[in-house]
C-alpha cells in the first residue's frame, strides 16, 4: 500500500512539472483551470447583433423595392364591335303585296250578346243568307242594306210623330240609320218621302224605338253598318 501511494505521488509531480506556464501572467506557480463551453454555431452572442442588422437591412431593401415597383396593369376588357350593315329587305311579288293589304282585312267587334260581328264594309249581300243591299249608297258613300225587323213598330210608336196637318194622304218615309248594339239604330237621316207628307221626318224622329237586326255577311253580324228603313203610312187622318 505504501508503494502504491508513493507511485501516485510521483505521477502527480510529473504532471505538474510538464504543465507549461501561461505567458504574461505570474501566478506564483499556481495552476489555473479553464472551463470550455460547447460552440452554439449561429446563435453565439458575438454573431447575433451583426446578423440581425443584416436581416433588417435586407427586409428594408425589399420593402423599398416593392414600393418603387409600379402596380401591375389592370386588364381592360376588349369589346367586340357589332357589325353594322344595311337593313335587310324582303322581296315581295305583286301577289304578296295584294294579299298583305290590310285595308281588305275586315275588323271585328263584339255585340252586346257576345257574338262576334264584322264592322268593315265588305259590300256583302251576295252570298246565301247574306242581307241584301238596298241598291243605293248613303249620303257619305256608305253601303246601305235592307233593314230586317226584330219587331215592327206599332201605330202607338209612330203616330205621335206624324204631322196630321201635312199628311192628309197615304204615303211612305225612307231613312238611313247606323246599326248599334242591342238591335238599335242611331244617326238616322232622311232619304226621301211622299212629297208634301213629311213622312221621312216622322220616321227619323220615331227611329229611336226601332228594333232592327244588323246586316249579315258571311254569317257574321255587321254591327255599325247602315240600313235603309221604309215605313208605309196607310191612314194618317183620324175620322170623327
PDB file of C-alpha atoms in Angstrom:
ATOM      1  CA  UNK A   1       0.000   0.000   0.000  1.00  0.00           C
ATOM      2  CA  UNK A   2       2.847   2.380   0.801  1.00  0.00           C
ATOM      3  CA  UNK A   3       4.459   1.621  -2.502  1.00  0.00           C
ATOM      4  CA  UNK A   4       1.245   2.416  -4.369  1.00  0.00           C
ATOM      5  CA  UNK A   5       0.919   5.762  -2.585  1.00  0.00           C
ATOM      6  CA  UNK A   6       4.498   6.654  -3.451  1.00  0.00           C
ATOM      7  CA  UNK A   7       3.861   5.855  -7.144  1.00  0.00           C
ATOM      8  CA  UNK A   8       0.730   8.099  -7.283  1.00  0.00           C
ATOM      9  CA  UNK A   9       2.593  10.998  -5.701  1.00  0.00           C
ATOM     10  CA  UNK A  10       5.301  10.649  -8.300  1.00  0.00           C
ATOM     11  CA  UNK A  11       2.746  10.733 -11.127  1.00  0.00           C
ATOM     12  CA  UNK A  12       1.167  13.900  -9.756  1.00  0.00           C
ATOM     13  CA  UNK A  13       4.557  15.567  -9.507  1.00  0.00           C
ATOM     14  CA  UNK A  14       5.327  14.605 -13.093  1.00  0.00           C
ATOM     15  CA  UNK A  15       2.084  16.086 -14.356  1.00  0.00           C
ATOM     16  CA  UNK A  16       2.708  19.345 -12.516  1.00  0.00           C
ATOM     17  CA  UNK A  17       6.164  19.514 -13.889  1.00  0.00           C
ATOM     18  CA  UNK A  18       5.112  19.122 -17.534  1.00  0.00           C
ATOM     19  CA  UNK A  19       2.300  21.778 -17.467  1.00  0.00           C
ATOM     20  CA  UNK A  20       3.615  24.882 -19.430  1.00  0.00           C
ATOM     21  CA  UNK A  21       3.365  28.265 -17.708  1.00  0.00           C
ATOM     22  CA  UNK A  22       0.778  30.870 -19.060  1.00  0.00           C
ATOM     23  CA  UNK A  23       2.600  33.739 -20.827  1.00  0.00           C
ATOM     24  CA  UNK A  24       2.186  37.279 -19.432  1.00  0.00           C
ATOM     25  CA  UNK A  25       0.945  36.172 -16.118  1.00  0.00           C
ATOM     26  CA  UNK A  26       2.701  35.421 -12.921  1.00  0.00           C
ATOM     27  CA  UNK A  27       0.632  33.361 -10.541  1.00  0.00           C
ATOM     28  CA  UNK A  28       3.352  32.472  -8.191  1.00  0.00           C
ATOM     29  CA  UNK A  29       3.314  28.939  -9.560  1.00  0.00           C
ATOM     30  CA  UNK A  30      -0.435  28.438  -9.238  1.00  0.00           C
ATOM     31  CA  UNK A  31      -2.289  26.350 -11.822  1.00  0.00           C
ATOM     32  CA  UNK A  32      -5.421  27.853 -13.446  1.00  0.00           C
ATOM     33  CA  UNK A  33      -8.129  25.534 -14.713  1.00  0.00           C
ATOM     34  CA  UNK A  34     -10.352  26.846 -17.645  1.00  0.00           C
ATOM     35  CA  UNK A  35     -13.892  25.711 -18.381  1.00  0.00           C
ATOM     36  CA  UNK A  36     -14.748  25.013 -22.068  1.00  0.00           C
ATOM     37  CA  UNK A  37     -18.334  25.578 -23.401  1.00  0.00           C
ATOM     38  CA  UNK A  38     -19.758  23.865 -26.395  1.00  0.00           C
ATOM     39  CA  UNK A  39     -19.997  26.054 -29.560  1.00  0.00           C
ATOM     40  CA  UNK A  40     -23.551  27.311 -30.358  1.00  0.00           C
ATOM     41  CA  UNK A  41     -22.846  27.982 -34.003  1.00  0.00           C
ATOM     42  CA  UNK A  42     -25.014  30.778 -35.457  1.00  0.00           C
ATOM     43  CA  UNK A  43     -26.665  31.543 -32.109  1.00  0.00           C
ATOM     44  CA  UNK A  44     -23.473  32.702 -30.446  1.00  0.00           C
ATOM     45  CA  UNK A  45     -23.829  36.092 -28.672  1.00  0.00           C
ATOM     46  CA  UNK A  46     -20.989  37.598 -30.741  1.00  0.00           C
ATOM     47  CA  UNK A  47     -22.703  36.961 -34.040  1.00  0.00           C
ATOM     48  CA  UNK A  48     -26.389  37.883 -33.202  1.00  0.00           C
ATOM     49  CA  UNK A  49     -26.239  41.701 -33.452  1.00  0.00           C
ATOM     50  CA  UNK A  50     -24.472  41.666 -36.826  1.00  0.00           C
ATOM     51  CA  UNK A  51     -26.848  39.122 -38.310  1.00  0.00           C
ATOM     52  CA  UNK A  52     -29.909  40.997 -37.033  1.00  0.00           C
ATOM     53  CA  UNK A  53     -28.653  44.187 -38.638  1.00  0.00           C
ATOM     54  CA  UNK A  54     -28.120  42.370 -41.928  1.00  0.00           C
ATOM     55  CA  UNK A  55     -31.652  40.898 -41.777  1.00  0.00           C
ATOM     56  CA  UNK A  56     -33.148  44.327 -41.041  1.00  0.00           C
ATOM     57  CA  UNK A  57     -31.235  45.863 -43.940  1.00  0.00           C
ATOM     58  CA  UNK A  58     -32.415  43.086 -46.287  1.00  0.00           C
ATOM     59  CA  UNK A  59     -36.071  43.482 -45.194  1.00  0.00           C
ATOM     60  CA  UNK A  60     -35.849  47.266 -45.584  1.00  0.00           C
ATOM     61  CA  UNK A  61     -34.398  46.878 -49.068  1.00  0.00           C
ATOM     62  CA  UNK A  62     -37.219  44.506 -50.054  1.00  0.00           C
ATOM     63  CA  UNK A  63     -39.886  46.973 -48.830  1.00  0.00           C
ATOM     64  CA  UNK A  64     -38.257  49.839 -50.691  1.00  0.00           C
ATOM     65  CA  UNK A  65     -38.091  47.751 -53.854  1.00  0.00           C
ATOM     66  CA  UNK A  66     -41.771  46.794 -53.505  1.00  0.00           C
ATOM     67  CA  UNK A  67     -42.758  50.465 -53.139  1.00  0.00           C
ATOM     68  CA  UNK A  68     -40.751  51.590 -56.163  1.00  0.00           C
ATOM     69  CA  UNK A  69     -42.190  48.906 -58.481  1.00  0.00           C
ATOM     70  CA  UNK A  70     -45.336  50.120 -60.361  1.00  0.00           C
ATOM     71  CA  UNK A  71     -48.562  48.183 -59.739  1.00  0.00           C
ATOM     72  CA  UNK A  72     -49.460  45.600 -62.357  1.00  0.00           C
ATOM     73  CA  UNK A  73     -51.720  46.996 -65.098  1.00  0.00           C
ATOM     74  CA  UNK A  74     -55.473  46.322 -64.752  1.00  0.00           C
ATOM     75  CA  UNK A  75     -56.700  44.221 -67.676  1.00  0.00           C
ATOM     76  CA  UNK A  76     -59.159  46.170 -69.843  1.00  0.00           C
ATOM     77  CA  UNK A  77     -61.971  44.095 -71.441  1.00  0.00           C
ATOM     78  CA  UNK A  78     -61.928  44.223 -75.209  1.00  0.00           C
ATOM     79  CA  UNK A  79     -65.347  44.931 -76.714  1.00  0.00           C
ATOM     80  CA  UNK A  80     -66.103  43.096 -79.880  1.00  0.00           C
ATOM     81  CA  UNK A  81     -67.612  45.577 -82.357  1.00  0.00           C
ATOM     82  CA  UNK A  82     -71.079  44.692 -83.582  1.00  0.00           C
ATOM     83  CA  UNK A  83     -71.141  44.698 -87.356  1.00  0.00           C
ATOM     84  CA  UNK A  84     -73.465  47.392 -88.626  1.00  0.00           C
ATOM     85  CA  UNK A  85     -74.846  46.895 -92.073  1.00  0.00           C
ATOM     86  CA  UNK A  86     -77.772  47.980 -94.176  1.00  0.00           C
ATOM     87  CA  UNK A  87     -81.238  46.709 -93.130  1.00  0.00           C
ATOM     88  CA  UNK A  88     -82.489  43.506 -94.615  1.00  0.00           C
ATOM     89  CA  UNK A  89     -85.311  43.921 -97.114  1.00  0.00           C
ATOM     90  CA  UNK A  90     -87.825  41.289 -98.135  1.00  0.00           C
ATOM     91  CA  UNK A  91     -88.558  40.922-101.791  1.00  0.00           C
ATOM     92  CA  UNK A  92     -92.315  40.537-102.356  1.00  0.00           C
ATOM     93  CA  UNK A  93     -94.123  39.868-105.546  1.00  0.00           C
ATOM     94  CA  UNK A  94     -97.217  41.756-106.704  1.00  0.00           C
ATOM     95  CA  UNK A  95     -99.388  38.903-105.453  1.00  0.00           C
ATOM     96  CA  UNK A  96     -97.748  39.108-101.999  1.00  0.00           C
ATOM     97  CA  UNK A  97     -98.491  42.830-101.819  1.00  0.00           C
ATOM     98  CA  UNK A  98    -102.131  42.238-102.697  1.00  0.00           C
ATOM     99  CA  UNK A  99    -102.516  39.517-100.092  1.00  0.00           C
ATOM    100  CA  UNK A 100    -100.888  41.717 -97.459  1.00  0.00           C
ATOM    101  CA  UNK A 101    -103.214  44.670 -97.991  1.00  0.00           C
ATOM    102  CA  UNK A 102    -104.673  45.265 -94.505  1.00  0.00           C
ATOM    103  CA  UNK A 103    -107.374  47.518 -95.926  1.00  0.00           C
ATOM    104  CA  UNK A 104    -109.086  44.399 -97.243  1.00  0.00           C
ATOM    105  CA  UNK A 105    -108.995  42.611 -93.877  1.00  0.00           C
ATOM    106  CA  UNK A 106    -112.320  43.127 -92.054  1.00  0.00           C
ATOM    107  CA  UNK A 107    -112.149  44.292 -88.463  1.00  0.00           C
ATOM    108  CA  UNK A 108    -114.189  42.548 -85.774  1.00  0.00           C
ATOM    109  CA  UNK A 109    -116.204  43.835 -82.878  1.00  0.00           C
ATOM    110  CA  UNK A 110    -118.274  42.183 -80.190  1.00  0.00           C
ATOM    111  CA  UNK A 111    -122.007  42.714 -79.964  1.00  0.00           C
ATOM    112  CA  UNK A 112    -123.881  43.128 -76.721  1.00  0.00           C
ATOM    113  CA  UNK A 113    -124.766  39.427 -76.558  1.00  0.00           C
ATOM    114  CA  UNK A 114    -121.101  38.420 -77.016  1.00  0.00           C
ATOM    115  CA  UNK A 115    -121.403  37.344 -80.669  1.00  0.00           C
ATOM    116  CA  UNK A 116    -118.563  38.307 -82.956  1.00  0.00           C
ATOM    117  CA  UNK A 117    -119.527  40.832 -85.590  1.00  0.00           C
ATOM    118  CA  UNK A 118    -117.753  42.312 -88.586  1.00  0.00           C
ATOM    119  CA  UNK A 119    -117.798  46.085 -88.983  1.00  0.00           C
ATOM    120  CA  UNK A 120    -115.916  46.632 -92.244  1.00  0.00           C
ATOM    121  CA  UNK A 121    -117.816  47.429 -95.392  1.00  0.00           C
ATOM    122  CA  UNK A 122    -117.333  44.307 -97.447  1.00  0.00           C
ATOM    123  CA  UNK A 123    -120.174  45.075 -99.848  1.00  0.00           C
ATOM    124  CA  UNK A 124    -121.980  41.853 -98.819  1.00  0.00           C
ATOM    125  CA  UNK A 125    -125.398  40.682 -99.750  1.00  0.00           C
ATOM    126  CA  UNK A 126    -124.081  38.343-102.425  1.00  0.00           C
ATOM    127  CA  UNK A 127    -123.832  35.054-100.522  1.00  0.00           C
ATOM    128  CA  UNK A 128    -126.540  32.685 -99.355  1.00  0.00           C
ATOM    129  CA  UNK A 129    -128.066  34.018 -96.154  1.00  0.00           C
ATOM    130  CA  UNK A 130    -126.441  37.455 -96.560  1.00  0.00           C
ATOM    131  CA  UNK A 131    -128.525  40.564 -96.007  1.00  0.00           C
ATOM    132  CA  UNK A 132    -129.347  42.093 -99.414  1.00  0.00           C
ATOM    133  CA  UNK A 133    -128.127  45.580-100.181  1.00  0.00           C
ATOM    134  CA  UNK A 134    -130.567  48.372-100.888  1.00  0.00           C
ATOM    135  CA  UNK A 135    -129.066  49.080-104.304  1.00  0.00           C
ATOM    136  CA  UNK A 136    -128.043  52.630-103.409  1.00  0.00           C
ATOM    137  CA  UNK A 137    -125.388  54.435-101.396  1.00  0.00           C
ATOM    138  CA  UNK A 138    -125.814  56.694 -98.421  1.00  0.00           C
ATOM    139  CA  UNK A 139    -125.069  60.393 -98.445  1.00  0.00           C
ATOM    140  CA  UNK A 140    -121.432  59.722 -97.477  1.00  0.00           C
ATOM    141  CA  UNK A 141    -120.987  56.802 -99.891  1.00  0.00           C
ATOM    142  CA  UNK A 142    -121.685  54.064 -97.342  1.00  0.00           C
ATOM    143  CA  UNK A 143    -123.369  50.837 -98.440  1.00  0.00           C
ATOM    144  CA  UNK A 144    -126.998  50.581 -97.371  1.00  0.00           C
ATOM    145  CA  UNK A 145    -128.561  47.229 -96.505  1.00  0.00           C
ATOM    146  CA  UNK A 146    -132.254  46.397 -96.443  1.00  0.00           C
ATOM    147  CA  UNK A 147    -133.484  46.593 -92.845  1.00  0.00           C
ATOM    148  CA  UNK A 148    -134.649  43.345 -91.220  1.00  0.00           C
ATOM    149  CA  UNK A 149    -137.050  43.907 -88.362  1.00  0.00           C
ATOM    150  CA  UNK A 150    -136.666  42.220 -84.999  1.00  0.00           C
ATOM    151  CA  UNK A 151    -140.072  43.714 -84.161  1.00  0.00           C
ATOM    152  CA  UNK A 152    -142.052  46.060 -86.366  1.00  0.00           C
ATOM    153  CA  UNK A 153    -143.016  49.382 -84.762  1.00  0.00           C
ATOM    154  CA  UNK A 154    -146.570  49.805 -83.579  1.00  0.00           C
ATOM    155  CA  UNK A 155    -149.010  52.560 -84.532  1.00  0.00           C
ATOM    156  CA  UNK A 156    -148.702  53.883 -80.995  1.00  0.00           C
ATOM    157  CA  UNK A 157    -144.959  54.358 -81.569  1.00  0.00           C
ATOM    158  CA  UNK A 158    -145.359  56.005 -84.999  1.00  0.00           C
ATOM    159  CA  UNK A 159    -148.461  58.177 -84.764  1.00  0.00           C
ATOM    160  CA  UNK A 160    -147.127  60.755 -82.258  1.00  0.00           C
ATOM    161  CA  UNK A 161    -144.566  61.894 -84.848  1.00  0.00           C
ATOM    162  CA  UNK A 162    -146.966  62.265 -87.816  1.00  0.00           C
ATOM    163  CA  UNK A 163    -147.916  65.800 -88.732  1.00  0.00           C
ATOM    164  CA  UNK A 164    -151.650  65.420 -89.433  1.00  0.00           C
ATOM    165  CA  UNK A 165    -151.861  68.869 -90.932  1.00  0.00           C
ATOM    166  CA  UNK A 166    -149.454  67.817 -93.710  1.00  0.00           C
ATOM    167  CA  UNK A 167    -150.092  64.082 -94.041  1.00  0.00           C
ATOM    168  CA  UNK A 168    -153.606  64.006 -95.428  1.00  0.00           C
ATOM    169  CA  UNK A 169    -152.931  61.141 -97.859  1.00  0.00           C
ATOM    170  CA  UNK A 170    -151.201  57.749 -97.592  1.00  0.00           C
ATOM    171  CA  UNK A 171    -147.502  57.619 -98.412  1.00  0.00           C
ATOM    172  CA  UNK A 172    -144.121  56.473 -97.204  1.00  0.00           C
ATOM    173  CA  UNK A 173    -140.977  57.760 -95.487  1.00  0.00           C
ATOM    174  CA  UNK A 174    -137.452  56.482 -96.153  1.00  0.00           C
ATOM    175  CA  UNK A 175    -134.449  56.961 -93.839  1.00  0.00           C
ATOM    176  CA  UNK A 176    -130.922  55.531 -93.395  1.00  0.00           C
ATOM    177  CA  UNK A 177    -129.689  54.520 -89.927  1.00  0.00           C
ATOM    178  CA  UNK A 178    -126.491  53.101 -88.489  1.00  0.00           C
ATOM    179  CA  UNK A 179    -126.906  49.850 -86.544  1.00  0.00           C
ATOM    180  CA  UNK A 180    -125.648  49.734 -82.957  1.00  0.00           C
ATOM    181  CA  UNK A 181    -125.691  47.218 -80.101  1.00  0.00           C
ATOM    182  CA  UNK A 182    -128.912  45.651 -78.775  1.00  0.00           C
ATOM    183  CA  UNK A 183    -130.546  45.805 -82.242  1.00  0.00           C
ATOM    184  CA  UNK A 184    -130.937  49.566 -82.016  1.00  0.00           C
ATOM    185  CA  UNK A 185    -130.231  52.236 -84.660  1.00  0.00           C
ATOM    186  CA  UNK A 186    -128.642  55.673 -84.427  1.00  0.00           C
ATOM    187  CA  UNK A 187    -127.512  58.657 -86.539  1.00  0.00           C
ATOM    188  CA  UNK A 188    -130.572  58.421 -88.817  1.00  0.00           C
ATOM    189  CA  UNK A 189    -131.031  60.862 -91.680  1.00  0.00           C
ATOM    190  CA  UNK A 190    -133.815  61.341 -94.226  1.00  0.00           C
ATOM    191  CA  UNK A 191    -133.582  59.925 -97.743  1.00  0.00           C
ATOM    192  CA  UNK A 192    -136.958  60.511 -99.429  1.00  0.00           C
ATOM    193  CA  UNK A 193    -140.693  60.581 -98.836  1.00  0.00           C
ATOM    194  CA  UNK A 194    -144.054  61.050-100.490  1.00  0.00           C
ATOM    195  CA  UNK A 195    -143.996  64.658-101.489  1.00  0.00           C
ATOM    196  CA  UNK A 196    -145.645  67.026 -99.063  1.00  0.00           C
ATOM    197  CA  UNK A 197    -146.294  64.435 -96.342  1.00  0.00           C
ATOM    198  CA  UNK A 198    -143.256  64.884 -94.085  1.00  0.00           C
ATOM    199  CA  UNK A 199    -143.195  61.114 -93.536  1.00  0.00           C
ATOM    200  CA  UNK A 200    -139.352  60.906 -93.743  1.00  0.00           C
ATOM    201  CA  UNK A 201    -139.105  63.276 -90.770  1.00  0.00           C
ATOM    202  CA  UNK A 202    -141.717  61.213 -88.890  1.00  0.00           C
ATOM    203  CA  UNK A 203    -139.727  58.019 -89.405  1.00  0.00           C
ATOM    204  CA  UNK A 204    -136.477  59.714 -88.367  1.00  0.00           C
ATOM    205  CA  UNK A 205    -137.999  61.006 -85.106  1.00  0.00           C
ATOM    206  CA  UNK A 206    -139.547  57.620 -84.221  1.00  0.00           C
ATOM    207  CA  UNK A 207    -136.422  55.606 -85.126  1.00  0.00           C
ATOM    208  CA  UNK A 208    -135.037  55.517 -81.562  1.00  0.00           C
ATOM    209  CA  UNK A 209    -137.743  52.915 -80.791  1.00  0.00           C
ATOM    210  CA  UNK A 210    -136.924  50.619 -83.727  1.00  0.00           C
ATOM    211  CA  UNK A 211    -135.519  47.115 -83.266  1.00  0.00           C
ATOM    212  CA  UNK A 212    -133.555  46.142 -86.386  1.00  0.00           C
ATOM    213  CA  UNK A 213    -131.046  43.321 -86.920  1.00  0.00           C
ATOM    214  CA  UNK A 214    -127.565  44.276 -88.074  1.00  0.00           C
ATOM    215  CA  UNK A 215    -126.709  43.155 -91.619  1.00  0.00           C
ATOM    216  CA  UNK A 216    -125.258  39.655 -92.020  1.00  0.00           C
ATOM    217  CA  UNK A 217    -122.382  38.997 -94.413  1.00  0.00           C
ATOM    218  CA  UNK A 218    -120.759  35.567 -94.426  1.00  0.00           C
ATOM    219  CA  UNK A 219    -122.794  34.565 -91.349  1.00  0.00           C
ATOM    220  CA  UNK A 220    -121.331  37.498 -89.414  1.00  0.00           C
ATOM    221  CA  UNK A 221    -123.267  40.409 -87.943  1.00  0.00           C
ATOM    222  CA  UNK A 222    -122.056  43.719 -89.360  1.00  0.00           C
ATOM    223  CA  UNK A 223    -122.786  45.924 -86.355  1.00  0.00           C
ATOM    224  CA  UNK A 224    -122.069  49.529 -87.259  1.00  0.00           C
ATOM    225  CA  UNK A 225    -123.167  49.188 -90.884  1.00  0.00           C
ATOM    226  CA  UNK A 226    -126.040  51.209 -92.321  1.00  0.00           C
ATOM    227  CA  UNK A 227    -129.557  50.018 -93.120  1.00  0.00           C
ATOM    228  CA  UNK A 228    -132.379  51.628 -95.102  1.00  0.00           C
ATOM    229  CA  UNK A 229    -135.721  51.732 -93.294  1.00  0.00           C
ATOM    230  CA  UNK A 230    -139.033  52.362 -95.049  1.00  0.00           C
ATOM    231  CA  UNK A 231    -142.341  52.985 -93.288  1.00  0.00           C
ATOM    232  CA  UNK A 232    -145.606  52.974 -95.289  1.00  0.00           C
ATOM    233  CA  UNK A 233    -148.426  55.036 -93.840  1.00  0.00           C
ATOM    234  CA  UNK A 234    -151.911  53.829 -94.963  1.00  0.00           C
ATOM    235  CA  UNK A 235    -154.151  56.076 -92.965  1.00  0.00           C
ATOM    236  CA  UNK A 236    -152.881  59.180 -91.265  1.00  0.00           C
ATOM    237  CA  UNK A 237    -156.056  61.219 -90.623  1.00  0.00           C
ATOM    238  CA  UNK A 238    -158.329  60.178 -87.799  1.00  0.00           C
ATOM    239  CA  UNK A 239    -162.022  60.198 -88.547  1.00  0.00           C
ATOM    240  CA  UNK A 240    -164.540  61.513 -86.001  1.00  0.00           C
TER     241      UNK A 240
END
